[in-house]
C-alpha cells in the first residue's frame, strides 16, 4: 500500500435525468439508506480523505454527505460536463494530496470494501491506474474495456462512441478507478470532449495515460456489486441484490427465515441468532431483534427493539420508540408506538399502544386503545406491573393504572386507578324478564294485519 492515506472522490453531481425524479438520483434509497450513504459507508473503514462532488443547488446531497461522513469535503461541479470534469471539481483536494486517488460513482451503491481493497492492491502490484471491471450479461449502456495482451488495459470506449466490434465486448467499466500517478489533476486536464455526448469522460484517462507510458490494469468483480443505477428499474434491481446478500448473511449468522425472499431488511437491521422469521416480514430503519424472538408472518417494524424470547405477530406493527421486553407477547393487529412493554407483558389482539409504559407481566386486553392525542399534544399512559386491562377499554392519557389493578371491559378511564383496585366505567346492566317473547308476538301480529 502507498505510504500516505488515499483520497476517495465520490461523484454525485449527475442530474439523474433517467430517474424522472425531483430528488437528486444519489439520494434515492436502497435498503432504507441513500445510494450516496452506501458508497460513503463502503470507504468509511479505510483511513483516508473523502471528497464528494455535487451539482449546483444540490444542498440536500451535500448535507447527506456531511451527515454520513462529517469530515468529507464537498465540491460543487458548476456545470455537469462529464465524469472527468466532475473529478476536476475536486481539484483543491487533489492538489493537496500525495497518496492514491480512488474515484467512485455514487450511483453504484453495492460495491463492498473488500473489492475496493483489491482494486487498490493492483496499484501496489505495479499499475499506475487500476479499473474495476466486470463481465456484463447485457453490456448495453456501459463503457467497454479494451484490453491488450496479458490483460493490460489500453482504453475505455463509451457505448455511444464504440464500433460494432467494440460493442460486442462484455468486459465493462464499473466506474470505480484507482490512480497512483504523480498528478491526477494534470492527467485529467488533458482529456477533451470530442465524443458523441460532448462530455469530458473520465474513462479517457486510460488511453492518455497508456500513451504516455503508464500502466493500466483491470481488476474484475461480479456484476452484482457494480450495478449502476440510472433508472428506477435498476434501483429495484439494486434493492433486490442488496436484500439477497443481507438475507444470506443473517441466515449464515444463525437466523431462520422460512421464506427469505419475502423478508425485507434495512441497512442497519440487527437480528440476533436463533430468531425465527416467518414469511412476509418488513424491517424498516432502526430495528434490533434480540435472541430467540419468534416473528410470525406479516409483521412490520420501524425504530423498534424486541427483547429476548418475545413472540410477535402475526400482523403486528411496531413504530419508532417501541421497546418490547423479554418474553413479551404482541399479537395480531396490535400497533405499538413509543411505548415500552416490561418483561412478560402481553397485548395479544387488536390494540393501539402509543406513548405508554407498561409494567412487567401486565395484560392488555383485545380492543384496548391508548387515547394519547388530544389534537394538540401527546400524553402518556402508564400501566403498573401485573395490571389487567379488560377488553375494549379506552385509557385517556395522561393516566396511570396502578400495579395489579383491574380495568373492567368497555371502560373509558379518565382518572388514575389505585394499585390493586377495580376500575369500572359503564352503566349498570338492566334486565326485563320475558321481554323477548312479548316483542316477537307483537311483531308477528303487526305483520299479519298489514
Ligand atoms: C459511466 C461510465 C461508464 C461506466 C458506467 C458504470 C463515463 C464517461 N462513463 O457511465 O464507462 O460503464 O458509468 O456505471 O464515466 N457525474 C457527475 N458529473 C457529471 C456526470 C456524471 O458527478 O458531469 C456522476 C453521476 O452522478 C454518477 C457518475 O458520475 O454518479 C456516473 O455518471 P453517469 O452519467 O451515470 O455515467 P454512465 O453513463 O452511467
Ligand atoms: Ca451511471
XYZ file of C-alpha atoms and ligand atoms in Angstrom:
490
model
C 0.000 0.000 0.000
C 1.053 3.555 -0.615
C 2.576 5.211 2.420
C 0.119 8.119 2.538
C -3.606 7.628 3.011
C -5.813 7.570 -0.110
C -8.249 10.213 -1.288
C -11.695 8.905 -2.227
C -13.518 11.077 -4.733
C -17.221 10.251 -4.853
C -19.085 11.599 -7.888
C -22.641 12.620 -7.104
C -23.296 15.603 -9.372
C -25.131 13.869 -12.197
C -28.670 15.105 -12.764
C -30.023 11.584 -12.952
C -32.464 12.568 -15.706
C -33.414 8.960 -16.348
C -34.816 8.635 -12.802
C -37.559 11.163 -13.715
C -37.468 12.482 -10.170
C -37.483 15.853 -8.435
C -34.979 14.376 -5.987
C -31.277 14.029 -6.900
C -30.574 10.480 -8.057
C -27.968 9.625 -5.424
C -30.456 10.368 -2.612
C -32.756 7.601 -3.755
C -32.626 4.791 -1.277
C -31.542 1.184 -1.266
C -32.414 -0.730 1.929
C -33.552 2.482 3.599
C -30.317 4.383 3.010
C -29.333 6.765 0.204
C -27.082 5.368 -2.518
C -24.556 8.070 -1.618
C -24.508 6.875 2.010
C -23.930 3.289 0.865
C -20.854 4.332 -1.076
C -19.550 6.519 1.761
C -20.070 3.632 4.206
C -18.021 1.351 1.947
C -14.947 3.549 2.310
C -15.582 4.601 5.908
C -13.355 1.921 7.428
C -10.342 2.968 5.380
C -8.200 5.697 6.824
C -8.171 8.393 4.170
C -9.772 11.596 2.929
C -13.153 11.852 1.264
C -14.248 14.387 -1.346
C -17.824 14.423 -2.637
C -18.706 16.222 -5.868
C -22.257 17.564 -6.066
C -24.173 19.604 -8.615
C -25.175 23.249 -8.176
C -28.169 23.638 -5.889
C -27.835 20.084 -4.593
C -27.696 21.194 -0.974
C -29.514 18.070 0.132
C -26.746 15.919 -1.360
C -24.056 17.974 0.414
C -25.970 17.670 3.691
C -26.271 13.920 3.268
C -22.519 13.630 2.576
C -21.676 15.561 5.741
C -24.199 13.610 7.804
C -22.645 10.277 6.861
C -19.003 11.388 6.717
C -18.642 14.630 8.716
C -15.044 15.359 7.632
C -15.922 14.943 3.921
C -15.006 17.870 1.703
C -17.836 18.818 -0.619
C -17.198 20.378 -4.031
C -19.689 21.797 -6.472
C -19.323 20.950 -10.159
C -20.583 24.145 -11.791
C -21.895 22.545 -14.985
C -22.267 18.818 -15.491
C -19.819 18.291 -18.317
C -18.925 14.688 -17.646
C -17.154 12.467 -15.166
C -13.617 13.841 -15.765
C -14.903 17.367 -15.268
C -16.581 16.142 -12.066
C -13.336 14.770 -10.622
C -11.618 18.029 -11.522
C -14.211 19.918 -9.481
C -12.390 18.395 -6.515
C -9.108 19.935 -7.705
C -8.298 21.599 -4.355
C -8.425 18.184 -2.680
C -6.356 16.562 -5.449
C -3.756 19.319 -5.277
C -3.058 18.915 -1.601
C -2.862 15.135 -1.821
C 0.121 12.859 -2.374
C -1.349 9.345 -1.928
C -3.543 7.212 -4.184
C -6.779 8.602 -5.583
C -9.836 6.339 -5.837
C -12.870 7.524 -7.818
C -16.262 6.014 -7.037
C -19.696 6.772 -8.501
C -22.458 7.453 -6.018
C -24.925 5.717 -8.313
C -23.121 2.402 -7.832
C -24.140 1.556 -4.270
C -23.462 -2.170 -3.895
C -19.682 -2.218 -4.003
C -18.041 -3.908 -0.983
C -14.961 -2.715 0.962
C -13.065 -5.932 0.074
C -13.417 -5.098 -3.598
C -12.141 -1.547 -3.172
C -9.172 -3.032 -1.294
C -8.489 -5.463 -4.175
C -8.524 -2.584 -6.631
C -6.041 -0.621 -4.548
C -3.812 -3.700 -4.270
C -3.413 -3.601 -8.074
C -1.570 -0.291 -7.618
C 0.812 -1.975 -5.172
C 1.341 -4.659 -7.805
C 2.639 -2.038 -10.249
C -0.323 -0.490 -12.088
C -0.498 3.299 -12.310
C -4.242 3.131 -12.899
C -6.493 0.237 -11.947
C -10.064 -0.034 -13.213
C -12.719 -2.206 -11.646
C -14.303 -4.191 -14.464
C -16.990 -6.829 -14.739
C -18.461 -9.232 -17.281
C -21.918 -7.906 -18.101
C -24.780 -10.219 -19.069
C -26.092 -7.259 -21.027
C -23.357 -4.654 -21.581
C -25.730 -2.066 -23.078
C -25.004 1.402 -21.714
C -21.678 0.609 -20.087
C -18.222 1.667 -21.218
C -16.244 -1.283 -22.692
C -12.738 -2.151 -21.520
C -10.314 -2.580 -24.429
C -7.571 -4.912 -23.304
C -4.264 -5.863 -24.831
C -2.214 -8.995 -24.359
C -1.670 -10.132 -20.733
C -4.826 -8.362 -19.660
C -3.369 -4.877 -19.793
C -5.891 -2.137 -20.409
C -5.424 0.156 -23.402
C -8.618 2.239 -23.400
C -12.234 2.500 -22.296
C -14.791 3.109 -25.002
C -18.178 4.553 -24.138
C -21.124 2.774 -25.743
C -22.113 5.753 -27.878
C -18.589 6.029 -29.318
C -17.939 2.297 -29.734
C -17.627 0.438 -33.040
C -19.770 -2.645 -33.759
C -16.890 -4.914 -32.755
C -16.205 -2.961 -29.555
C -19.866 -3.194 -28.562
C -19.607 -6.973 -28.603
C -17.070 -6.824 -25.736
C -18.709 -7.882 -22.481
C -15.925 -6.668 -20.156
C -17.324 -3.390 -18.839
C -16.274 -0.407 -16.789
C -17.802 -0.233 -13.311
C -16.734 3.377 -12.958
C -14.508 2.664 -9.977
C -10.917 3.661 -10.709
C -7.736 3.916 -8.652
C -4.814 6.162 -9.595
C -1.205 6.228 -8.474
C 0.145 8.868 -10.798
C 2.226 11.885 -9.863
C -0.503 14.405 -10.677
C -4.031 13.154 -11.294
C -5.266 16.697 -11.966
C -2.734 17.154 -14.754
C -3.654 13.817 -16.342
C -7.381 14.613 -16.281
C -6.702 18.122 -17.606
C -5.597 16.555 -20.883
C -8.983 14.962 -21.514
C -11.039 16.538 -24.294
C -14.721 16.336 -25.151
C -14.650 15.301 -28.797
C -17.109 12.445 -28.414
C -20.753 11.572 -29.037
C -22.013 13.256 -25.854
C -19.613 16.226 -25.977
C -18.615 15.439 -22.386
C -15.275 15.145 -20.626
C -15.075 11.402 -19.962
C -13.030 10.195 -17.012
C -12.664 6.961 -18.930
C -10.430 8.732 -21.499
C -7.749 8.980 -18.798
C -6.761 5.399 -19.609
C -5.860 5.967 -23.251
C -3.955 9.154 -22.420
C -2.050 7.537 -19.561
C -1.151 4.417 -21.549
C 0.108 6.520 -24.486
C 2.418 8.368 -22.173
C 3.891 5.093 -20.933
C 1.903 4.478 -17.760
C 0.467 1.051 -16.985
C -3.276 0.454 -16.610
C -4.812 -2.774 -15.349
C -8.213 -4.334 -14.752
C -9.475 -5.924 -11.570
C -12.626 -7.972 -12.146
C -15.552 -8.272 -9.786
C -19.049 -9.698 -10.024
C -21.674 -7.759 -11.930
C -23.924 -7.719 -8.844
C -21.526 -5.468 -6.994
C -21.256 -2.730 -9.564
C -24.744 -2.353 -10.926
C -25.045 1.310 -11.905
C -28.432 2.834 -11.100
C -29.611 5.189 -13.838
C -33.351 4.466 -13.796
C -36.000 3.135 -11.419
C -35.874 -0.436 -12.706
C -32.178 -0.563 -11.842
C -32.947 0.911 -8.426
C -35.291 -2.031 -7.830
C -32.623 -4.410 -9.134
C -30.036 -2.937 -6.743
C -32.527 -3.354 -3.882
C -33.082 -6.998 -4.806
C -29.349 -7.731 -4.913
C -28.782 -5.957 -1.593
C -31.650 -7.836 0.084
C -30.451 -11.207 -1.173
C -26.982 -10.529 0.164
C -28.256 -9.372 3.583
C -30.636 -12.321 3.985
C -27.793 -14.731 3.238
C -25.607 -13.025 5.854
C -28.309 -13.274 8.524
C -29.001 -16.918 7.775
C -25.266 -17.652 7.927
C -25.182 -15.994 11.360
C -27.954 -18.207 12.760
C -31.259 -16.563 11.850
C -34.040 -18.769 10.441
C -36.084 -17.363 7.553
C -38.799 -19.668 6.311
C -39.208 -17.778 3.035
C -36.185 -15.449 2.856
C -37.275 -13.875 -0.422
C -40.285 -12.357 1.390
C -38.303 -10.777 4.249
C -37.179 -7.152 3.722
C -34.294 -5.709 5.707
C -32.757 -2.270 6.162
C -29.118 -1.238 6.024
C -28.934 -1.118 9.839
C -31.171 -4.051 10.830
C -29.772 -6.131 13.678
C -31.042 -9.651 14.257
C -29.509 -11.986 16.840
C -29.063 -15.736 16.367
C -31.981 -18.115 16.874
C -34.548 -15.604 15.768
C -37.197 -17.277 13.602
C -38.851 -15.119 10.950
C -41.978 -16.314 9.178
C -42.827 -15.137 5.636
C -43.675 -11.536 4.710
C -41.953 -9.515 7.384
C -40.590 -5.986 6.814
C -37.821 -4.381 8.832
C -37.674 -0.610 8.360
C -34.804 1.508 9.601
C -33.529 1.269 13.202
C -34.635 -2.200 14.293
C -32.934 -4.587 16.725
C -34.268 -8.082 17.324
C -32.723 -9.928 20.260
C -32.034 -13.640 20.598
C -34.739 -16.247 20.297
C -37.534 -13.916 19.181
C -40.214 -15.533 17.039
C -41.783 -13.266 14.422
C -44.957 -14.596 12.843
C -45.978 -13.582 9.328
C -46.865 -10.127 8.009
C -45.317 -8.066 10.811
C -43.833 -4.601 10.214
C -41.070 -2.924 12.237
C -39.551 0.545 12.318
C -37.346 2.051 15.059
C -38.082 -0.833 17.445
C -36.184 -3.059 19.874
C -37.656 -6.504 20.521
C -36.300 -8.226 23.641
C -35.107 -11.797 24.032
C -37.624 -14.561 23.553
C -40.549 -12.291 22.693
C -43.325 -13.593 20.446
C -44.537 -11.212 17.792
C -47.359 -11.304 15.257
C -48.864 -12.331 13.007
C -49.816 -8.896 11.653
C -48.165 -6.761 14.374
C -46.912 -3.259 13.723
C -44.055 -1.531 15.545
C -43.390 2.147 15.050
C -40.456 4.250 16.307
C -39.849 4.014 20.035
C -41.403 0.571 20.531
C -39.412 -1.268 23.226
C -40.642 -4.774 23.846
C -39.341 -6.577 26.947
C -38.062 -10.130 27.118
C -40.675 -12.872 26.633
C -43.435 -10.329 25.993
C -46.200 -11.150 23.502
C -47.600 -8.810 20.885
C -50.283 -10.381 18.747
C -52.358 -9.678 15.666
C -53.444 -6.172 14.743
C -51.595 -4.533 17.620
C -49.817 -1.240 16.863
C -47.087 -0.129 19.261
C -45.578 3.360 19.083
C -43.181 4.999 21.532
C -44.184 2.520 24.188
C -42.173 0.290 26.484
C -43.509 -3.118 27.481
C -41.989 -4.772 30.538
C -40.798 -8.373 30.516
C -43.595 -10.898 30.030
C -46.263 -8.282 29.338
C -48.945 -9.187 26.789
C -51.129 -7.432 24.252
C -52.400 -10.244 22.125
C -55.121 -8.751 19.952
C -56.343 -5.552 18.316
C -54.851 -2.653 20.286
C -53.209 0.751 19.905
C -50.432 1.311 22.421
C -48.989 4.800 21.880
C -46.791 6.849 24.231
C -47.016 4.396 27.114
C -45.125 2.441 29.708
C -46.494 -0.989 30.503
C -45.167 -2.872 33.529
C -43.872 -6.426 33.627
C -46.492 -9.167 33.190
C -49.329 -6.703 32.640
C -52.103 -7.974 30.359
C -53.691 -5.631 27.847
C -56.997 -6.980 26.535
C -58.362 -7.019 22.998
C -59.514 -3.676 21.691
C -57.631 -1.534 24.204
C -56.810 1.938 22.945
C -54.379 4.399 24.497
C -56.064 7.730 23.702
C -52.766 9.575 23.602
C -53.602 12.598 21.444
C -55.994 15.466 22.031
C -55.395 17.091 18.679
C -52.575 19.276 20.047
C -50.252 17.254 22.275
C -49.340 13.642 23.024
C -49.891 12.309 26.550
C -48.581 9.332 28.456
C -50.362 6.182 29.629
C -48.761 4.165 32.414
C -49.810 0.681 33.405
C -48.268 -0.826 36.540
C -46.794 -4.284 36.888
C -49.240 -7.140 36.665
C -52.227 -4.895 35.925
C -55.096 -6.261 33.817
C -56.849 -4.113 31.239
C -60.210 -5.577 30.246
C -61.173 -5.760 26.580
C -62.396 -2.739 24.673
C -61.132 -0.190 27.203
C -60.094 3.354 26.321
C -57.359 4.768 28.531
C -57.489 8.542 28.121
C -53.995 9.923 28.677
C -52.414 11.262 30.765
C -53.452 8.408 33.010
C -51.849 5.870 35.335
C -53.207 2.418 36.153
C -51.629 1.193 39.400
C -49.770 -2.090 39.753
C -52.006 -5.129 39.954
C -55.188 -3.117 39.286
C -58.072 -4.295 37.063
C -59.903 -2.229 34.493
C -63.333 -3.624 33.636
C -64.095 -4.323 29.980
C -65.517 -1.476 27.995
C -64.417 1.240 30.411
C -63.369 4.720 29.399
C -60.729 5.527 32.017
C -60.044 9.219 32.512
C -58.693 9.219 36.088
C -55.786 7.381 37.678
C -56.546 3.924 39.107
C -55.195 2.977 42.562
C -52.914 -0.065 42.684
C -54.878 -3.254 43.331
C -58.316 -1.629 42.681
C -61.004 -2.474 40.112
C -61.990 0.476 37.960
C -65.290 0.177 36.131
C -66.784 2.851 33.935
C -70.069 1.686 32.421
C -73.755 1.905 33.254
C -75.429 -0.928 35.146
C -76.915 -3.707 33.105
C -80.720 -3.786 33.128
C -82.875 -6.899 32.574
C -86.572 -7.290 31.607
C -87.738 -10.906 32.108
C -89.859 -12.332 29.271
C -89.404 -9.238 27.114
C -88.202 -11.128 24.011
C -91.277 -13.358 23.741
C -93.637 -10.359 24.083
C -91.701 -8.466 21.438
C -91.855 -11.337 18.936
C -95.581 -11.798 19.419
C -96.204 -8.086 18.852
C -94.152 -8.057 15.692
C -95.881 -11.129 14.184
C -99.321 -9.624 14.877
C -98.368 -6.395 13.106
C -97.118 -8.306 10.082
C -100.380 -10.289 9.841
C -102.552 -7.140 9.879
C -100.640 -5.436 7.017
C -20.327 5.757 -16.557
C -19.023 5.476 -17.295
C -19.121 4.126 -17.979
C -19.428 3.051 -16.980
C -20.666 3.398 -16.156
C -20.795 2.440 -14.999
C -18.024 7.608 -18.008
C -17.811 8.532 -19.120
N -18.757 6.526 -18.265
O -21.374 5.871 -17.485
O -17.898 3.812 -18.637
O -19.595 1.804 -17.630
O -20.566 4.720 -15.605
O -21.979 2.637 -14.278
O -17.503 7.823 -16.920
N -21.441 12.571 -12.670
C -21.029 13.790 -12.170
N -20.877 14.839 -13.016
C -21.091 14.739 -14.359
C -21.528 13.490 -14.872
C -21.683 12.428 -14.009
O -20.811 13.918 -10.961
O -20.918 15.743 -15.063
C -21.597 11.424 -11.719
C -23.015 10.896 -11.631
O -23.680 11.495 -10.514
C -22.817 9.410 -11.399
C -21.484 9.125 -12.064
O -20.821 10.357 -12.207
O -22.706 9.125 -10.007
C -21.626 8.428 -13.416
O -22.341 9.257 -14.311
P -23.401 8.667 -15.350
O -23.892 9.785 -16.175
O -24.393 7.831 -14.652
O -22.448 7.756 -16.264
P -22.844 6.481 -17.116
O -23.467 6.918 -18.391
O -23.579 5.535 -16.299
Ca -24.435 5.607 -14.195
